[in-house]
Amino acid sequence: MALYPYGLMPIPENETILFSNQAVLMEPIIPYKSKSSSIWQCSHPDCIAYPRSKRAIFCRAVQRPLRAFIFILGILTVAWQCFLYLFQHDPTLAVFPGERDLSLSNWSNYGVIPVPCNSHNDYWRHIPLLSALRAGCTGVEVDVWPWGSDILVGHSRSTVLRGTLQSLYLDPLLNMLNTHNAPPSRNWSKVTSQEMVGLFSYDPKQTLTLLINCKTEGDRTWPLLVEQLNPLRGKGYLTHFNGSDVVYGPITVVVGGDAPLHMIVENSTYRDIFYDAPLGNLTFPTGITADYNKLMDSTYNPSNSYYASTDFRKDIGPLSLAVCRILSLLFFGGRYMLLMSWD
């Protein structure tokens, strides 16, 4: 469509218009089309009109080759990642110096250095259990409540909606240990063919302490816990007492709170659930000796207790007195780890 020069009424295209007694034929407007057909040639009008201008030279020499390089690099990166994903278990693929040992490709916390610390109320972490493992914690603490035939996790009855002990802790631990103890995770120099490896590739023999705090009804929680530990027990992943010695495994289960000590010591030849002993009730052998046989005669000893914890202000007292008591306890066999709780 076109317009009369001195009016606003549209006229059809190709219609003859008179300007100063001359006939003019209105031609339809044809959109501009670039004559550039190669991907290496810039389609910008200035570059086409002035091929020797600085802009045109910059496009040809820098801009377009850079775009092509980034595109090709992206394709190669995606292809390489797909290749590693498909063949990550092949030990012959370590082609670059210093490349991560592919036998550790299935270790979820590869490179994490274990630290002797405990993740208190671990179920409040962003990702229960995994957050603690990635931070290097060698212990996690979880509060549990019996509920029917299952064990729920939470700080109180009103906050037990996050999951169960089995779904948040026992099943993930079993899956990780099964992966770590199968090829190719075992095919490296730090692990012999007979050893059971744990959760940390930096120290495969490091045990993880799972501290289970029974909030209530310990006698009811006990049989549920024993049953749910069967998969880990059957694989040999649990630290246990065999009647004479403590044999350490990838997972050490410790119970506290309302846990029943009488059920723990009921079996004198095998135990794989240990007690969180009350620090204020510990007794020293005669002469404060570290003799192992006399330690075993105590109510709380290495065969049934792994931790000794207490309310710091209640049982330890002032800091100066606390230092003396802690040093005495460490001298007392050196087999206990102290857990001071303020809640």
XYZ file of C-alpha atoms in Angstrom:
343
model
C 0.000 0.000 0.000
C 1.065 3.612 -0.527
C -0.227 7.081 0.421
C -1.018 10.159 -1.643
C 1.657 12.810 -1.067
C -0.850 15.370 0.172
C -3.445 13.142 1.719
C -3.918 10.277 4.110
C -6.026 8.053 1.896
C -4.315 4.763 1.007
C -3.959 3.746 -2.585
C -3.290 0.303 -3.998
C 0.207 -0.722 -4.974
C 1.164 -0.540 -8.673
C -1.330 2.303 -9.174
C -0.175 5.196 -11.319
C 0.237 8.515 -9.480
C 0.753 11.940 -11.084
C 3.489 14.193 -9.703
C 4.008 17.480 -11.565
C 2.324 16.146 -14.672
C 4.556 13.009 -14.627
C 3.312 9.486 -14.194
C 5.099 7.432 -11.506
C 4.545 3.712 -11.016
C 4.688 2.641 -7.339
C 6.797 -0.497 -6.960
C 6.405 -2.797 -3.935
C 9.141 -2.449 -1.317
C 11.443 -5.482 -1.223
C 13.063 -6.208 2.171
C 16.865 -6.091 2.332
C 18.530 -9.459 2.014
C 22.140 -10.125 2.819
C 24.202 -11.552 0.023
C 26.365 -13.367 2.576
C 26.003 -17.113 2.233
C 29.009 -18.341 4.217
C 29.068 -18.737 7.985
C 32.522 -17.137 7.976
C 31.199 -13.915 6.403
C 29.553 -11.289 8.543
C 25.959 -10.448 7.613
C 26.135 -6.956 9.048
C 25.443 -4.331 6.323
C 28.500 -2.241 7.263
C 30.806 -5.246 6.949
C 29.368 -6.054 3.527
C 29.504 -2.464 2.313
C 33.006 -1.849 3.669
C 34.830 -5.223 3.699
C 38.153 -3.582 4.599
C 36.845 -1.588 7.546
C 38.060 -2.250 11.074
C 34.715 -3.752 12.010
C 34.751 -6.171 9.091
C 38.352 -7.204 9.765
C 37.566 -7.730 13.479
C 34.561 -9.906 12.616
C 36.533 -12.062 10.203
C 39.711 -12.359 12.272
C 38.423 -12.536 15.859
C 34.711 -12.609 16.492
C 33.542 -15.375 14.193
C 36.520 -17.735 14.810
C 36.013 -17.265 18.565
C 32.356 -18.216 18.313
C 33.247 -21.274 16.274
C 35.911 -22.282 18.824
C 33.475 -21.989 21.751
C 30.878 -24.021 19.872
C 33.334 -26.803 19.033
C 34.712 -26.801 22.593
C 31.194 -27.206 23.984
C 30.518 -30.161 21.708
C 33.777 -31.837 22.740
C 33.074 -31.241 26.445
C 29.633 -32.831 26.245
C 31.037 -35.773 24.287
C 33.833 -36.303 26.845
C 31.419 -36.213 29.789
C 29.181 -38.756 28.097
C 32.220 -40.929 27.417
C 33.307 -40.844 31.076
C 29.775 -41.585 32.242
C 29.481 -44.644 30.022
C 32.957 -46.020 30.764
C 33.670 -44.761 34.288
C 34.409 -48.282 35.577
C 37.139 -48.988 33.028
C 40.538 -48.630 34.819
C 42.326 -48.165 31.483
C 40.812 -44.721 30.899
C 43.202 -42.776 33.145
C 44.988 -40.999 30.316
C 45.889 -37.686 31.930
C 48.676 -37.273 34.532
C 47.282 -36.735 38.004
C 43.794 -37.744 36.933
C 41.490 -38.951 39.708
C 41.835 -42.680 40.198
C 38.829 -44.168 38.456
C 38.712 -46.931 41.030
C 37.402 -44.186 43.352
C 34.776 -42.943 40.911
C 31.976 -44.375 43.058
C 33.163 -42.848 46.342
C 30.606 -40.125 47.024
C 32.945 -38.320 49.439
C 36.200 -38.795 47.550
C 38.968 -36.555 48.882
C 37.194 -35.741 52.168
C 39.503 -35.919 55.187
C 37.764 -37.534 58.192
C 37.621 -35.308 61.268
C 36.910 -36.607 64.817
C 33.709 -34.634 65.307
C 30.072 -35.529 65.834
C 27.138 -34.147 63.826
C 24.631 -33.410 66.593
C 20.952 -33.590 65.582
C 22.110 -34.614 62.136
C 18.559 -34.912 60.777
C 18.369 -31.096 60.779
C 21.132 -30.827 58.178
C 20.335 -29.841 54.618
C 20.903 -33.456 53.558
C 20.898 -35.815 56.564
C 23.982 -38.037 56.783
C 25.487 -36.901 53.463
C 26.115 -33.353 54.696
C 28.032 -34.743 57.675
C 30.044 -37.164 55.545
C 31.031 -34.459 53.082
C 32.198 -32.330 56.017
C 34.343 -35.235 57.237
C 32.397 -35.985 60.431
C 33.211 -39.415 61.837
C 30.043 -39.491 63.906
C 26.378 -38.594 63.500
C 23.756 -38.346 66.225
C 20.071 -38.945 65.650
C 17.067 -38.915 67.987
C 14.562 -41.717 67.460
C 11.016 -42.569 68.483
C 9.313 -45.962 68.127
C 6.194 -45.838 65.981
C 4.361 -49.076 65.311
C 6.828 -51.408 63.622
C 9.188 -48.619 62.574
C 11.553 -46.059 64.104
C 10.953 -42.390 63.359
C 13.579 -39.642 63.460
C 13.054 -36.269 65.114
C 13.906 -34.072 68.071
C 10.389 -34.312 69.487
C 7.139 -36.076 68.721
C 5.926 -33.044 66.792
C 8.971 -33.019 64.486
C 9.171 -36.642 63.362
C 8.023 -35.961 59.816
C 11.395 -36.053 58.054
C 11.631 -39.823 57.716
C 12.603 -43.035 59.424
C 15.914 -44.272 60.738
C 16.057 -46.837 57.976
C 15.275 -44.486 55.091
C 17.516 -41.617 56.239
C 20.498 -43.543 57.609
C 20.558 -47.340 57.486
C 19.642 -47.806 53.821
C 21.971 -45.035 52.521
C 24.836 -46.422 54.608
C 24.231 -49.920 53.277
C 24.143 -48.704 49.676
C 27.353 -46.685 50.040
C 29.226 -49.517 51.728
C 28.068 -52.023 49.118
C 29.377 -49.696 46.420
C 32.682 -49.052 48.178
C 33.291 -52.748 48.780
C 32.673 -53.776 45.170
C 34.847 -53.256 42.066
C 36.203 -50.866 41.009
C 36.255 -49.129 44.402
C 38.433 -51.862 45.887
C 40.942 -51.848 43.017
C 43.469 -49.465 44.500
C 46.618 -49.606 46.577
C 45.160 -48.637 49.982
C 42.838 -51.634 50.106
C 43.844 -55.271 50.253
C 41.583 -57.968 48.895
C 40.634 -59.129 52.402
C 39.824 -55.790 54.019
C 36.398 -54.260 54.540
C 36.466 -50.604 53.540
C 34.452 -47.835 55.134
C 33.029 -44.528 53.977
C 36.166 -42.386 53.581
C 38.563 -42.999 50.718
C 41.213 -40.938 52.526
C 41.178 -43.492 55.379
C 39.257 -46.644 54.386
C 39.603 -48.127 57.889
C 37.927 -45.165 59.608
C 34.682 -46.191 61.299
C 31.577 -44.012 61.331
C 29.814 -43.810 64.685
C 26.028 -43.803 64.438
C 24.815 -42.512 67.802
C 21.126 -43.337 68.241
C 19.476 -41.465 71.085
C 16.325 -43.249 72.248
C 13.996 -40.478 73.344
C 11.502 -42.815 74.981
C 10.513 -46.471 75.346
C 13.969 -47.942 74.936
C 12.735 -51.483 75.590
C 10.291 -51.115 72.711
C 12.841 -49.513 70.392
C 15.504 -52.173 70.983
C 13.981 -55.121 69.037
C 13.080 -52.807 66.146
C 16.650 -51.528 65.976
C 18.155 -55.013 66.152
C 15.951 -56.123 63.270
C 16.667 -53.095 61.077
C 20.417 -53.576 61.516
C 20.259 -57.083 60.038
C 21.323 -56.037 56.488
C 24.413 -54.225 57.818
C 25.085 -57.063 60.242
C 24.803 -59.692 57.532
C 27.400 -57.902 55.394
C 29.846 -57.660 58.292
C 29.801 -53.857 58.318
C 29.190 -53.429 62.068
C 31.771 -53.034 64.810
C 31.191 -55.907 67.231
C 32.429 -57.600 70.372
C 33.195 -61.277 69.721
C 33.442 -62.374 73.342
C 37.054 -61.380 73.862
C 37.909 -58.406 71.649
C 36.231 -55.501 69.909
C 36.443 -55.899 66.125
C 36.027 -52.569 64.384
C 33.999 -52.276 61.209
C 32.876 -49.460 58.905
C 29.885 -48.632 61.155
C 29.828 -48.453 64.955
C 26.315 -48.299 66.402
C 25.950 -46.629 69.802
C 22.682 -46.135 71.680
C 21.971 -43.624 74.422
C 19.162 -41.823 76.164
C 16.523 -44.326 77.253
C 18.456 -47.241 75.732
C 18.304 -50.479 77.781
C 21.775 -51.399 79.040
C 20.540 -54.763 80.327
C 19.612 -55.802 76.780
C 23.014 -54.752 75.468
C 24.949 -56.884 77.972
C 22.492 -59.772 77.756
C 24.626 -61.529 75.142
C 28.161 -61.974 76.477
C 29.622 -63.542 73.317
C 28.475 -61.134 70.600
C 27.417 -57.465 70.619
C 27.227 -55.003 67.756
C 25.267 -52.278 69.553
C 27.208 -50.358 72.184
C 26.139 -48.062 74.991
C 26.621 -44.344 75.507
C 27.757 -44.572 79.126
C 26.870 -41.833 81.636
C 30.133 -40.098 82.390
C 29.103 -39.229 85.945
C 28.610 -42.903 86.823
C 31.951 -44.191 85.580
C 34.103 -45.849 88.221
C 37.848 -46.251 88.183
C 39.589 -49.539 88.924
C 41.585 -49.758 92.127
C 44.731 -47.680 91.915
C 43.455 -45.894 88.781
C 45.232 -48.335 86.533
C 44.721 -48.813 82.846
C 44.839 -52.605 83.099
C 42.469 -53.979 80.466
C 41.272 -56.933 82.551
C 40.235 -54.677 85.418
C 38.490 -52.373 82.984
C 36.358 -55.283 81.820
C 35.162 -55.841 85.394
C 33.548 -52.388 85.481
C 29.866 -51.880 84.747
C 30.729 -49.744 81.737
C 33.676 -51.155 79.826
C 34.943 -51.357 76.229
C 32.928 -54.520 75.586
C 29.592 -52.746 76.072
C 30.249 -48.985 75.980
C 31.805 -46.900 73.228
C 31.013 -43.339 74.309
C 30.833 -41.602 77.666
C 28.759 -38.427 77.637
C 27.111 -36.114 80.108
C 25.653 -32.701 80.751
C 28.795 -30.573 81.076
C 27.572 -28.194 83.772
C 25.833 -30.893 85.789
C 28.520 -33.561 86.052
C 31.773 -31.862 85.034
C 31.446 -28.572 86.865
C 33.782 -25.574 86.449
C 36.238 -25.604 83.582
C 39.319 -26.027 85.813
C 37.847 -29.129 87.438
C 36.627 -30.387 84.072
C 40.163 -30.447 82.666
C 41.374 -32.638 85.530
C 38.478 -35.053 85.157
C 38.848 -35.319 81.403
C 42.566 -36.050 81.695
C 41.824 -38.717 84.291
C 39.208 -40.300 82.061
C 41.550 -40.329 79.082
C 44.144 -42.042 81.252
C 41.469 -44.567 82.176
C 42.168 -46.881 79.278
C 41.955 -44.275 76.537
C 39.038 -46.161 75.027
C 36.264 -43.597 75.467
C 35.329 -40.548 73.475
C 33.773 -37.710 75.443
C 30.559 -36.096 74.312
C 29.631 -32.964 76.211
C 26.021 -31.942 75.732
C 24.382 -28.667 76.686
C 20.826 -29.666 75.792
